[in-house]
Amino acid sequence: MLNLNHEKTISAGLLALRVGIGCFMLVHGLAKLNGFSTMADSFPDPIGMGSRLSLVMAIGAEVGCSLLLIVGFASRLASLPLAFTMIVALFVVHAADPWKIKELAAVYLLVYISLALTGPGLFSVDHALFGRKKSASLHSEETA
């Protein structure tokens, strides 16, 4: 079992990662949201949903899920649409592009997969709502 100081240090790192990557992706999503009317008919449609719906889905992931990651609410679930968006960007939209173009999508994908696996840490809404019960039940099992 991790001691509390070590767990807090890891959680501080997860907080920095969540907030940083969430803010970085939020910028991409807000640009799409602000340019919706000009982009709606010409946005890439890599999986056949139509340009407008593809743009709406990208905005939903990049704005909505980024905000959830930043505060640490439903973090593992919020990481999944973001990871899917990066999979599409990396392997479909930019499939023929050189690595220099694909690299950012790959980095985002790696972070979203990591956050889906680790969860948000102690400094999150998830922990405030659900972590204490889990911690208390684990502690009572250890002492029994």
mmCIF file of N, CA and C in Angstrom:
data_model
loop_
_atom_site.group_PDB
_atom_site.id
_atom_site.type_symbol
_atom_site.label_atom_id
_atom_site.label_comp_id
_atom_site.label_asym_id
_atom_site.label_seq_id
_atom_site.Cartn_x
_atom_site.Cartn_y
_atom_site.Cartn_z
ATOM 1 N N MET A 1 0.845 -1.192 0.000
ATOM 2 C CA MET A 1 0.000 0.000 0.000
ATOM 3 C C MET A 1 0.882 1.244 0.000
ATOM 4 N N LEU A 2 0.465 2.242 -0.749
ATOM 5 C CA LEU A 2 1.206 3.503 -0.795
ATOM 6 C C LEU A 2 1.010 4.280 0.493
ATOM 7 N N ASN A 3 2.072 4.942 0.960
ATOM 8 C CA ASN A 3 1.853 5.809 2.103
ATOM 9 C C ASN A 3 1.176 7.078 1.604
ATOM 10 N N LEU A 4 0.574 7.826 2.507
ATOM 11 C CA LEU A 4 -0.235 8.983 2.133
ATOM 12 C C LEU A 4 0.577 10.052 1.415
ATOM 13 N N ASN A 5 1.809 10.308 1.843
ATOM 14 C CA ASN A 5 2.623 11.325 1.177
ATOM 15 C C ASN A 5 2.935 10.927 -0.261
ATOM 16 N N HIS A 6 3.257 9.661 -0.477
ATOM 17 C CA HIS A 6 3.533 9.179 -1.831
ATOM 18 C C HIS A 6 2.278 9.265 -2.692
ATOM 19 N N GLU A 7 1.152 8.891 -2.131
ATOM 20 C CA GLU A 7 -0.122 8.950 -2.857
ATOM 21 C C GLU A 7 -0.471 10.407 -3.206
ATOM 22 N N LYS A 8 -0.185 11.327 -2.296
ATOM 23 C CA LYS A 8 -0.451 12.747 -2.583
ATOM 24 C C LYS A 8 0.472 13.273 -3.676
ATOM 25 N N THR A 9 1.709 12.831 -3.682
ATOM 26 C CA THR A 9 2.649 13.245 -4.723
ATOM 27 C C THR A 9 2.196 12.732 -6.090
ATOM 28 N N ILE A 10 1.808 11.477 -6.153
ATOM 29 C CA ILE A 10 1.296 10.915 -7.407
ATOM 30 C C ILE A 10 0.045 11.671 -7.840
ATOM 31 N N SER A 11 -0.837 11.945 -6.905
ATOM 32 C CA SER A 11 -2.072 12.660 -7.219
ATOM 33 C C SER A 11 -1.800 14.083 -7.683
ATOM 34 N N ALA A 12 -0.785 14.721 -7.133
ATOM 35 C CA ALA A 12 -0.415 16.064 -7.599
ATOM 36 C C ALA A 12 0.063 15.999 -9.052
ATOM 37 N N GLY A 13 0.816 14.966 -9.380
ATOM 38 C CA GLY A 13 1.252 14.777 -10.766
ATOM 39 C C GLY A 13 0.075 14.524 -11.691
ATOM 40 N N LEU A 14 -0.879 13.709 -11.254
ATOM 41 C CA LEU A 14 -2.074 13.451 -12.063
ATOM 42 C C LEU A 14 -2.908 14.715 -12.225
ATOM 43 N N LEU A 15 -2.986 15.522 -11.175
ATOM 44 C CA LEU A 15 -3.700 16.798 -11.260
ATOM 45 C C LEU A 15 -3.053 17.703 -12.306
ATOM 46 N N ALA A 16 -1.741 17.838 -12.251
ATOM 47 C CA ALA A 16 -1.034 18.673 -13.229
ATOM 48 C C ALA A 16 -1.247 18.143 -14.644
ATOM 49 N N LEU A 17 -1.186 16.836 -14.801
ATOM 50 C CA LEU A 17 -1.387 16.227 -16.117
ATOM 51 C C LEU A 17 -2.810 16.461 -16.623
ATOM 52 N N ARG A 18 -3.800 16.215 -15.770
ATOM 53 C CA ARG A 18 -5.207 16.400 -16.162
ATOM 54 C C ARG A 18 -5.503 17.838 -16.535
ATOM 55 N N VAL A 19 -5.091 18.775 -15.682
ATOM 56 C CA VAL A 19 -5.381 20.191 -15.930
ATOM 57 C C VAL A 19 -4.617 20.682 -17.153
ATOM 58 N N GLY A 20 -3.351 20.323 -17.251
ATOM 59 C CA GLY A 20 -2.547 20.769 -18.390
ATOM 60 C C GLY A 20 -3.076 20.248 -19.705
ATOM 61 N N ILE A 21 -3.249 18.939 -19.818
ATOM 62 C CA ILE A 21 -3.701 18.348 -21.075
ATOM 63 C C ILE A 21 -5.134 18.757 -21.370
ATOM 64 N N GLY A 22 -5.932 18.898 -20.319
ATOM 65 C CA GLY A 22 -7.312 19.353 -20.507
ATOM 66 C C GLY A 22 -7.368 20.758 -21.074
ATOM 67 N N CYS A 23 -6.552 21.652 -20.559
ATOM 68 C CA CYS A 23 -6.509 23.033 -21.070
ATOM 69 C C CYS A 23 -5.977 23.085 -22.499
ATOM 70 N N PHE A 24 -4.943 22.294 -22.774
ATOM 71 C CA PHE A 24 -4.383 22.274 -24.132
ATOM 72 C C PHE A 24 -5.439 21.823 -25.148
ATOM 73 N N MET A 25 -6.171 20.747 -24.831
ATOM 74 C CA MET A 25 -7.186 20.244 -25.762
ATOM 75 C C MET A 25 -8.393 21.168 -25.806
ATOM 76 N N LEU A 26 -8.703 21.795 -24.694
ATOM 77 C CA LEU A 26 -9.822 22.738 -24.654
ATOM 78 C C LEU A 26 -9.632 23.867 -25.673
ATOM 79 N N VAL A 27 -8.407 24.321 -25.834
ATOM 80 C CA VAL A 27 -8.103 25.360 -26.827
ATOM 81 C C VAL A 27 -8.492 24.879 -28.227
ATOM 82 N N HIS A 28 -8.167 23.622 -28.558
ATOM 83 C CA HIS A 28 -8.536 23.063 -29.866
ATOM 84 C C HIS A 28 -10.057 23.015 -30.027
ATOM 85 N N GLY A 29 -10.735 22.565 -28.987
ATOM 86 C CA GLY A 29 -12.191 22.451 -29.039
ATOM 87 C C GLY A 29 -12.888 23.788 -29.131
ATOM 88 N N LEU A 30 -12.394 24.778 -28.384
ATOM 89 C CA LEU A 30 -13.018 26.107 -28.436
ATOM 90 C C LEU A 30 -12.824 26.752 -29.806
ATOM 91 N N ALA A 31 -11.693 26.505 -30.429
ATOM 92 C CA ALA A 31 -11.473 27.017 -31.791
ATOM 93 C C ALA A 31 -12.494 26.407 -32.754
ATOM 94 N N LYS A 32 -12.763 25.120 -32.589
ATOM 95 C CA LYS A 32 -13.769 24.472 -33.433
ATOM 96 C C LYS A 32 -15.164 25.020 -33.132
ATOM 97 N N LEU A 33 -15.460 25.213 -31.863
ATOM 98 C CA LEU A 33 -16.761 25.748 -31.464
ATOM 99 C C LEU A 33 -16.960 27.152 -32.025
ATOM 100 N N ASN A 34 -15.957 28.001 -31.891
ATOM 101 C CA ASN A 34 -16.050 29.367 -32.399
ATOM 102 C C ASN A 34 -16.138 29.427 -33.917
ATOM 103 N N GLY A 35 -15.540 28.469 -34.593
ATOM 104 C CA GLY A 35 -15.574 28.445 -36.049
ATOM 105 C C GLY A 35 -16.599 27.481 -36.615
ATOM 106 N N PHE A 36 -17.561 27.075 -35.788
ATOM 107 C CA PHE A 36 -18.519 26.046 -36.193
ATOM 108 C C PHE A 36 -19.201 26.361 -37.522
ATOM 109 N N SER A 37 -19.728 27.571 -37.668
ATOM 110 C CA SER A 37 -20.500 27.897 -38.877
ATOM 111 C C SER A 37 -19.648 27.832 -40.139
ATOM 112 N N THR A 38 -18.385 28.183 -40.040
ATOM 113 C CA THR A 38 -17.533 28.130 -41.229
ATOM 114 C C THR A 38 -16.951 26.738 -41.466
ATOM 115 N N MET A 39 -16.869 25.919 -40.418
ATOM 116 C CA MET A 39 -16.264 24.588 -40.546
ATOM 117 C C MET A 39 -17.286 23.475 -40.770
ATOM 118 N N ALA A 40 -18.553 23.696 -40.440
ATOM 119 C CA ALA A 40 -19.554 22.632 -40.387
ATOM 120 C C ALA A 40 -19.674 21.833 -41.679
ATOM 121 N N ASP A 41 -19.589 22.485 -42.811
ATOM 122 C CA ASP A 41 -19.781 21.780 -44.077
ATOM 123 C C ASP A 41 -18.486 21.241 -44.676
ATOM 124 N N SER A 42 -17.341 21.641 -44.119
ATOM 125 C CA SER A 42 -16.075 21.202 -44.702
ATOM 126 C C SER A 42 -15.198 20.422 -43.717
ATOM 127 N N PHE A 43 -15.697 20.190 -42.511
ATOM 128 C CA PHE A 43 -14.919 19.458 -41.512
ATOM 129 C C PHE A 43 -14.701 18.031 -41.994
ATOM 130 N N PRO A 44 -13.518 17.449 -41.761
ATOM 131 C CA PRO A 44 -13.276 16.074 -42.202
ATOM 132 C C PRO A 44 -14.327 15.106 -41.650
ATOM 133 N N ASP A 45 -14.711 14.154 -42.463
ATOM 134 C CA ASP A 45 -15.696 13.140 -42.103
ATOM 135 C C ASP A 45 -15.039 11.766 -42.213
ATOM 136 N N PRO A 46 -14.108 11.470 -41.307
ATOM 137 C CA PRO A 46 -13.285 10.266 -41.467
ATOM 138 C C PRO A 46 -14.005 8.943 -41.262
ATOM 139 N N ILE A 47 -15.116 8.941 -40.547
ATOM 140 C CA ILE A 47 -15.776 7.656 -40.297
ATOM 141 C C ILE A 47 -17.216 7.643 -40.825
ATOM 142 N N GLY A 48 -17.541 8.570 -41.738
ATOM 143 C CA GLY A 48 -18.807 8.527 -42.457
ATOM 144 C C GLY A 48 -20.042 8.984 -41.712
ATOM 145 N N MET A 49 -19.892 9.876 -40.756
ATOM 146 C CA MET A 49 -21.044 10.394 -40.014
ATOM 147 C C MET A 49 -21.561 11.695 -40.610
ATOM 148 N N GLY A 50 -20.834 12.263 -41.526
ATOM 149 C CA GLY A 50 -21.168 13.579 -42.050
ATOM 150 C C GLY A 50 -20.286 14.622 -41.382
ATOM 151 N N SER A 51 -19.981 15.666 -42.127
ATOM 152 C CA SER A 51 -19.074 16.700 -41.619
ATOM 153 C C SER A 51 -19.606 17.385 -40.372
ATOM 154 N N ARG A 52 -20.869 17.758 -40.396
ATOM 155 C CA ARG A 52 -21.461 18.491 -39.263
ATOM 156 C C ARG A 52 -21.443 17.634 -37.994
ATOM 157 N N LEU A 53 -21.876 16.388 -38.078
ATOM 158 C CA LEU A 53 -21.895 15.520 -36.899
ATOM 159 C C LEU A 53 -20.478 15.206 -36.424
ATOM 160 N N SER A 54 -19.550 15.019 -37.356
ATOM 161 C CA SER A 54 -18.150 14.795 -36.974
ATOM 162 C C SER A 54 -17.616 15.984 -36.185
ATOM 163 N N LEU A 55 -17.952 17.189 -36.620
ATOM 164 C CA LEU A 55 -17.521 18.394 -35.915
ATOM 165 C C LEU A 55 -18.165 18.478 -34.538
ATOM 166 N N VAL A 56 -19.449 18.183 -34.452
ATOM 167 C CA VAL A 56 -20.146 18.207 -33.157
ATOM 168 C C VAL A 56 -19.516 17.204 -32.191
ATOM 169 N N MET A 57 -19.215 16.013 -32.691
ATOM 170 C CA MET A 57 -18.597 14.982 -31.838
ATOM 171 C C MET A 57 -17.200 15.413 -31.383
ATOM 172 N N ALA A 58 -16.429 16.000 -32.281
ATOM 173 C CA ALA A 58 -15.091 16.474 -31.916
ATOM 174 C C ALA A 58 -15.190 17.580 -30.859
ATOM 175 N N ILE A 59 -16.118 18.500 -31.043
ATOM 176 C CA ILE A 59 -16.306 19.580 -30.062
ATOM 177 C C ILE A 59 -16.751 19.007 -28.722
ATOM 178 N N GLY A 60 -17.674 18.053 -28.753
ATOM 179 C CA GLY A 60 -18.139 17.426 -27.508
ATOM 180 C C GLY A 60 -16.995 16.807 -26.727
ATOM 181 N N ALA A 61 -16.136 16.095 -27.442
ATOM 182 C CA ALA A 61 -14.989 15.466 -26.776
ATOM 183 C C ALA A 61 -13.988 16.519 -26.315
ATOM 184 N N GLU A 62 -13.607 17.405 -27.238
ATOM 185 C CA GLU A 62 -12.519 18.351 -26.949
ATOM 186 C C GLU A 62 -12.905 19.431 -25.949
ATOM 187 N N VAL A 63 -14.180 19.807 -25.896
ATOM 188 C CA VAL A 63 -14.615 20.809 -24.909
ATOM 189 C C VAL A 63 -15.201 20.112 -23.679
ATOM 190 N N GLY A 64 -16.248 19.327 -23.897
ATOM 191 C CA GLY A 64 -16.947 18.708 -22.766
ATOM 192 C C GLY A 64 -16.067 17.768 -21.948
ATOM 193 N N CYS A 65 -15.420 16.843 -22.631
ATOM 194 C CA CYS A 65 -14.594 15.866 -21.906
ATOM 195 C C CYS A 65 -13.343 16.500 -21.319
ATOM 196 N N SER A 66 -12.814 17.522 -21.983
ATOM 197 C CA SER A 66 -11.656 18.231 -21.410
ATOM 198 C C SER A 66 -12.042 18.923 -20.109
ATOM 199 N N LEU A 67 -13.217 19.540 -20.082
ATOM 200 C CA LEU A 67 -13.674 20.192 -18.841
ATOM 201 C C LEU A 67 -13.851 19.156 -17.726
ATOM 202 N N LEU A 68 -14.391 17.987 -18.063
ATOM 203 C CA LEU A 68 -14.537 16.920 -17.065
ATOM 204 C C LEU A 68 -13.175 16.467 -16.541
ATOM 205 N N LEU A 69 -12.199 16.347 -17.437
ATOM 206 C CA LEU A 69 -10.849 15.958 -17.003
ATOM 207 C C LEU A 69 -10.236 17.013 -16.088
ATOM 208 N N ILE A 70 -10.405 18.265 -16.449
ATOM 209 C CA ILE A 70 -9.805 19.352 -15.668
ATOM 210 C C ILE A 70 -10.266 19.297 -14.213
ATOM 211 N N VAL A 71 -11.568 19.095 -14.004
ATOM 212 C CA VAL A 71 -12.078 19.048 -12.628
ATOM 213 C C VAL A 71 -11.976 17.650 -12.017
ATOM 214 N N GLY A 72 -11.720 16.658 -12.857
ATOM 215 C CA GLY A 72 -11.591 15.304 -12.345
ATOM 216 C C GLY A 72 -12.915 14.644 -12.058
ATOM 217 N N PHE A 73 -13.900 14.862 -12.924
ATOM 218 C CA PHE A 73 -15.212 14.234 -12.759
ATOM 219 C C PHE A 73 -15.446 13.250 -13.896
ATOM 220 N N ALA A 74 -15.783 12.016 -13.567
ATOM 221 C CA ALA A 74 -15.979 10.949 -14.555
ATOM 222 C C ALA A 74 -14.741 10.858 -15.450
ATOM 223 N N SER A 75 -13.596 10.966 -14.830
ATOM 224 C CA SER A 75 -12.329 11.111 -15.551
ATOM 225 C C SER A 75 -11.995 9.946 -16.465
ATOM 226 N N ARG A 76 -12.140 8.750 -15.961
ATOM 227 C CA ARG A 76 -11.816 7.589 -16.809
ATOM 228 C C ARG A 76 -12.757 7.523 -18.000
ATOM 229 N N LEU A 77 -14.026 7.765 -17.763
ATOM 230 C CA LEU A 77 -15.011 7.768 -18.843
ATOM 231 C C LEU A 77 -14.752 8.921 -19.820
ATOM 232 N N ALA A 78 -14.425 10.100 -19.309
ATOM 233 C CA ALA A 78 -14.153 11.269 -20.158
ATOM 234 C C ALA A 78 -12.914 11.074 -21.019
ATOM 235 N N SER A 79 -11.986 10.253 -20.566
ATOM 236 C CA SER A 79 -10.775 9.990 -21.349
ATOM 237 C C SER A 79 -11.055 9.185 -22.613
ATOM 238 N N LEU A 80 -12.119 8.403 -22.600
ATOM 239 C CA LEU A 80 -12.394 7.501 -23.723
ATOM 240 C C LEU A 80 -12.774 8.227 -25.017
ATOM 241 N N PRO A 81 -13.725 9.187 -25.007
ATOM 242 C CA PRO A 81 -14.007 9.907 -26.251
ATOM 243 C C PRO A 81 -12.797 10.707 -26.749
ATOM 244 N N LEU A 82 -12.019 11.229 -25.820
ATOM 245 C CA LEU A 82 -10.813 11.958 -26.201
ATOM 246 C C LEU A 82 -9.803 11.015 -26.852
ATOM 247 N N ALA A 83 -9.630 9.836 -26.285
ATOM 248 C CA ALA A 83 -8.725 8.850 -26.877
ATOM 249 C C ALA A 83 -9.227 8.423 -28.253
ATOM 250 N N PHE A 84 -10.528 8.195 -28.377
ATOM 251 C CA PHE A 84 -11.104 7.808 -29.672
ATOM 252 C C PHE A 84 -10.874 8.897 -30.717
ATOM 253 N N THR A 85 -11.071 10.149 -30.323
ATOM 254 C CA THR A 85 -10.835 11.273 -31.235
ATOM 255 C C THR A 85 -9.389 11.282 -31.705
ATOM 256 N N MET A 86 -8.466 11.006 -30.801
ATOM 257 C CA MET A 86 -7.050 10.986 -31.187
ATOM 258 C C MET A 86 -6.706 9.764 -32.035
ATOM 259 N N ILE A 87 -7.362 8.646 -31.804
ATOM 260 C CA ILE A 87 -7.163 7.466 -32.655
ATOM 261 C C ILE A 87 -7.587 7.785 -34.082
ATOM 262 N N VAL A 88 -8.746 8.425 -34.218
ATOM 263 C CA VAL A 88 -9.226 8.806 -35.554
ATOM 264 C C VAL A 88 -8.272 9.810 -36.189
ATOM 265 N N ALA A 89 -7.833 10.798 -35.423
ATOM 266 C CA ALA A 89 -6.904 11.800 -35.961
ATOM 267 C C ALA A 89 -5.594 11.145 -36.400
ATOM 268 N N LEU A 90 -5.069 10.277 -35.565
ATOM 269 C CA LEU A 90 -3.768 9.658 -35.817
ATOM 270 C C LEU A 90 -3.800 8.649 -36.959
ATOM 271 N N PHE A 91 -4.781 7.755 -36.931
ATOM 272 C CA PHE A 91 -4.777 6.629 -37.863
ATOM 273 C C PHE A 91 -5.677 6.793 -39.085
ATOM 274 N N VAL A 92 -6.560 7.813 -39.068
ATOM 275 C CA VAL A 92 -7.450 8.000 -40.211
ATOM 276 C C VAL A 92 -7.192 9.352 -40.874
ATOM 277 N N VAL A 93 -7.428 10.432 -40.141
ATOM 278 C CA VAL A 93 -7.299 11.768 -40.724
ATOM 279 C C VAL A 93 -5.866 12.045 -41.188
ATOM 280 N N HIS A 94 -4.900 11.701 -40.347
ATOM 281 C CA HIS A 94 -3.494 11.990 -40.661
ATOM 282 C C HIS A 94 -2.700 10.736 -41.041
ATOM 283 N N ALA A 95 -3.396 9.692 -41.465
ATOM 284 C CA ALA A 95 -2.732 8.414 -41.760
ATOM 285 C C ALA A 95 -1.584 8.558 -42.754
ATOM 286 N N ALA A 96 -1.770 9.363 -43.777
ATOM 287 C CA ALA A 96 -0.746 9.492 -44.823
ATOM 288 C C ALA A 96 0.269 10.596 -44.525
ATOM 289 N N ASP A 97 0.045 11.328 -43.434
ATOM 290 C CA ASP A 97 0.929 12.452 -43.108
ATOM 291 C C ASP A 97 2.229 11.961 -42.474
ATOM 292 N N PRO A 98 3.263 12.784 -42.542
ATOM 293 C CA PRO A 98 4.523 12.420 -41.874
ATOM 294 C C PRO A 98 4.356 12.455 -40.342
ATOM 295 N N TRP A 99 5.277 11.777 -39.665
ATOM 296 C CA TRP A 99 5.233 11.688 -38.201
ATOM 297 C C TRP A 99 5.143 13.063 -37.543
ATOM 298 N N LYS A 100 5.831 14.028 -38.090
ATOM 299 C CA LYS A 100 5.835 15.387 -37.522
ATOM 300 C C LYS A 100 4.410 15.930 -37.368
ATOM 301 N N ILE A 101 3.527 15.576 -38.276
ATOM 302 C CA ILE A 101 2.129 16.019 -38.223
ATOM 303 C C ILE A 101 1.327 15.155 -37.241
ATOM 304 N N LYS A 102 1.586 13.864 -37.208
ATOM 305 C CA LYS A 102 0.844 12.908 -36.372
ATOM 306 C C LYS A 102 1.244 12.934 -34.903
ATOM 307 N N GLU A 103 2.431 13.401 -34.637
ATOM 308 C CA GLU A 103 3.024 13.259 -33.309
ATOM 309 C C GLU A 103 2.154 13.817 -32.189
ATOM 310 N N LEU A 104 1.560 14.986 -32.389
ATOM 311 C CA LEU A 104 0.758 15.591 -31.324
ATOM 312 C C LEU A 104 -0.443 14.708 -30.986
ATOM 313 N N ALA A 105 -1.109 14.166 -31.995
ATOM 314 C CA ALA A 105 -2.236 13.267 -31.736
ATOM 315 C C ALA A 105 -1.771 12.035 -30.955
ATOM 316 N N ALA A 106 -0.590 11.526 -31.281
ATOM 317 C CA ALA A 106 -0.044 10.362 -30.573
ATOM 318 C C ALA A 106 0.247 10.692 -29.110
ATOM 319 N N VAL A 107 0.773 11.867 -28.851
ATOM 320 C CA VAL A 107 1.065 12.283 -27.472
ATOM 321 C C VAL A 107 -0.236 12.417 -26.676
ATOM 322 N N TYR A 108 -1.234 13.089 -27.266
ATOM 323 C CA TYR A 108 -2.535 13.202 -26.598
ATOM 324 C C TYR A 108 -3.107 11.813 -26.314
ATOM 325 N N LEU A 109 -3.050 10.919 -27.289
ATOM 326 C CA LEU A 109 -3.581 9.569 -27.123
ATOM 327 C C LEU A 109 -2.896 8.857 -25.956
ATOM 328 N N LEU A 110 -1.590 8.953 -25.872
ATOM 329 C CA LEU A 110 -0.848 8.326 -24.785
ATOM 330 C C LEU A 110 -1.305 8.856 -23.424
ATOM 331 N N VAL A 111 -1.508 10.154 -23.326
ATOM 332 C CA VAL A 111 -1.954 10.746 -22.061
ATOM 333 C C VAL A 111 -3.365 10.280 -21.717
ATOM 334 N N TYR A 112 -4.270 10.262 -22.697
ATOM 335 C CA TYR A 112 -5.645 9.841 -22.411
ATOM 336 C C TYR A 112 -5.716 8.371 -22.008
ATOM 337 N N ILE A 113 -4.917 7.529 -22.638
ATOM 338 C CA ILE A 113 -4.874 6.122 -22.235
ATOM 339 C C ILE A 113 -4.340 6.008 -20.806
ATOM 340 N N SER A 114 -3.307 6.766 -20.497
ATOM 341 C CA SER A 114 -2.731 6.741 -19.142
ATOM 342 C C SER A 114 -3.741 7.194 -18.098
ATOM 343 N N LEU A 115 -4.482 8.255 -18.391
ATOM 344 C CA LEU A 115 -5.484 8.746 -17.440
ATOM 345 C C LEU A 115 -6.654 7.774 -17.307
ATOM 346 N N ALA A 116 -7.011 7.113 -18.385
ATOM 347 C CA ALA A 116 -8.074 6.103 -18.305
ATOM 348 C C ALA A 116 -7.645 4.943 -17.397
ATOM 349 N N LEU A 117 -6.376 4.610 -17.434
ATOM 350 C CA LEU A 117 -5.868 3.511 -16.605
ATOM 351 C C LEU A 117 -5.651 3.914 -15.148
ATOM 352 N N THR A 118 -5.126 5.118 -14.919
ATOM 353 C CA THR A 118 -4.786 5.528 -13.553
ATOM 354 C C THR A 118 -5.944 6.145 -12.785
ATOM 355 N N GLY A 119 -6.847 6.798 -13.491
ATOM 356 C CA GLY A 119 -7.866 7.587 -12.824
ATOM 357 C C GLY A 119 -7.299 8.948 -12.469
ATOM 358 N N PRO A 120 -8.099 9.795 -11.836
ATOM 359 C CA PRO A 120 -7.729 11.194 -11.637
ATOM 360 C C PRO A 120 -6.868 11.490 -10.412
ATOM 361 N N GLY A 121 -6.773 10.567 -9.485
ATOM 362 C CA GLY A 121 -6.029 10.830 -8.259
ATOM 363 C C GLY A 121 -6.895 11.429 -7.163
ATOM 364 N N LEU A 122 -6.241 11.778 -6.061
ATOM 365 C CA LEU A 122 -6.948 12.284 -4.873
ATOM 366 C C LEU A 122 -7.570 13.665 -5.076
ATOM 367 N N PHE A 123 -6.939 14.494 -5.893
ATOM 368 C CA PHE A 123 -7.370 15.880 -6.043
ATOM 369 C C PHE A 123 -8.333 15.994 -7.220
ATOM 370 N N SER A 124 -9.532 15.429 -7.011
ATOM 371 C CA SER A 124 -10.514 15.367 -8.083
ATOM 372 C C SER A 124 -11.917 15.295 -7.496
ATOM 373 N N VAL A 125 -12.883 15.654 -8.314
ATOM 374 C CA VAL A 125 -14.280 15.497 -7.916
ATOM 375 C C VAL A 125 -14.596 14.011 -7.739
ATOM 376 N N ASP A 126 -14.050 13.175 -8.620
ATOM 377 C CA ASP A 126 -14.263 11.729 -8.494
ATOM 378 C C ASP A 126 -13.884 11.232 -7.100
ATOM 379 N N HIS A 127 -12.715 11.641 -6.633
ATOM 380 C CA HIS A 127 -12.271 11.189 -5.316
ATOM 381 C C HIS A 127 -13.160 11.769 -4.214
ATOM 382 N N ALA A 128 -13.536 13.043 -4.345
ATOM 383 C CA ALA A 128 -14.384 13.663 -3.331
ATOM 384 C C ALA A 128 -15.735 12.953 -3.237
ATOM 385 N N LEU A 129 -16.264 12.515 -4.364
ATOM 386 C CA LEU A 129 -17.576 11.865 -4.359
ATOM 387 C C LEU A 129 -17.509 10.367 -4.052
ATOM 388 N N PHE A 130 -16.498 9.691 -4.593
ATOM 389 C CA PHE A 130 -16.486 8.237 -4.535
ATOM 390 C C PHE A 130 -15.284 7.633 -3.827
ATOM 391 N N GLY A 131 -14.209 8.375 -3.703
ATOM 392 C CA GLY A 131 -12.959 7.817 -3.198
ATOM 393 C C GLY A 131 -12.945 7.518 -1.726
ATOM 394 N N ARG A 132 -13.612 8.330 -0.947
ATOM 395 C CA ARG A 132 -13.557 8.146 0.506
ATOM 396 C C ARG A 132 -14.226 6.861 0.930
ATOM 397 N N LYS A 133 -15.367 6.538 0.316
ATOM 398 C CA LYS A 133 -16.049 5.280 0.638
ATOM 399 C C LYS A 133 -15.159 4.091 0.285
ATOM 400 N N LYS A 134 -14.551 4.173 -0.892
ATOM 401 C CA LYS A 134 -13.672 3.105 -1.359
ATOM 402 C C LYS A 134 -12.473 2.968 -0.422
ATOM 403 N N SER A 135 -11.863 4.106 -0.049
ATOM 404 C CA SER A 135 -10.708 4.089 0.853
ATOM 405 C C SER A 135 -11.097 3.525 2.218
ATOM 406 N N ALA A 136 -12.250 3.921 2.713
ATOM 407 C CA ALA A 136 -12.706 3.444 4.019
ATOM 408 C C ALA A 136 -12.946 1.940 3.999
ATOM 409 N N SER A 137 -13.558 1.439 2.910
ATOM 410 C CA SER A 137 -13.817 -0.008 2.849
ATOM 411 C C SER A 137 -12.509 -0.780 2.685
ATOM 412 N N LEU A 138 -11.560 -0.240 1.948
ATOM 413 C CA LEU A 138 -10.262 -0.910 1.827
ATOM 414 C C LEU A 138 -9.545 -0.935 3.173
ATOM 415 N N HIS A 139 -9.608 0.163 3.906
ATOM 416 C CA HIS A 139 -8.953 0.240 5.205
ATOM 417 C C HIS A 139 -9.580 -0.760 6.183
ATOM 418 N N SER A 140 -10.908 -0.867 6.182
ATOM 419 C CA SER A 140 -11.552 -1.795 7.097
ATOM 420 C C SER A 140 -11.246 -3.236 6.743
ATOM 421 N N GLU A 141 -11.066 -3.529 5.431
ATOM 422 C CA GLU A 141 -10.688 -4.884 5.026
ATOM 423 C C GLU A 141 -9.270 -5.219 5.473
ATOM 424 N N GLU A 142 -8.364 -4.219 5.424
ATOM 425 C CA GLU A 142 -6.968 -4.444 5.815
ATOM 426 C C GLU A 142 -6.844 -4.696 7.307
ATOM 427 N N THR A 143 -7.663 -4.029 8.107
ATOM 428 C CA THR A 143 -7.568 -4.167 9.552
ATOM 429 C C THR A 143 -8.299 -5.400 10.064
ATOM 430 N N ALA A 144 -9.161 -5.974 9.230
ATOM 431 C CA ALA A 144 -9.946 -7.142 9.669
ATOM 432 C C ALA A 144 -9.118 -8.408 9.670
#
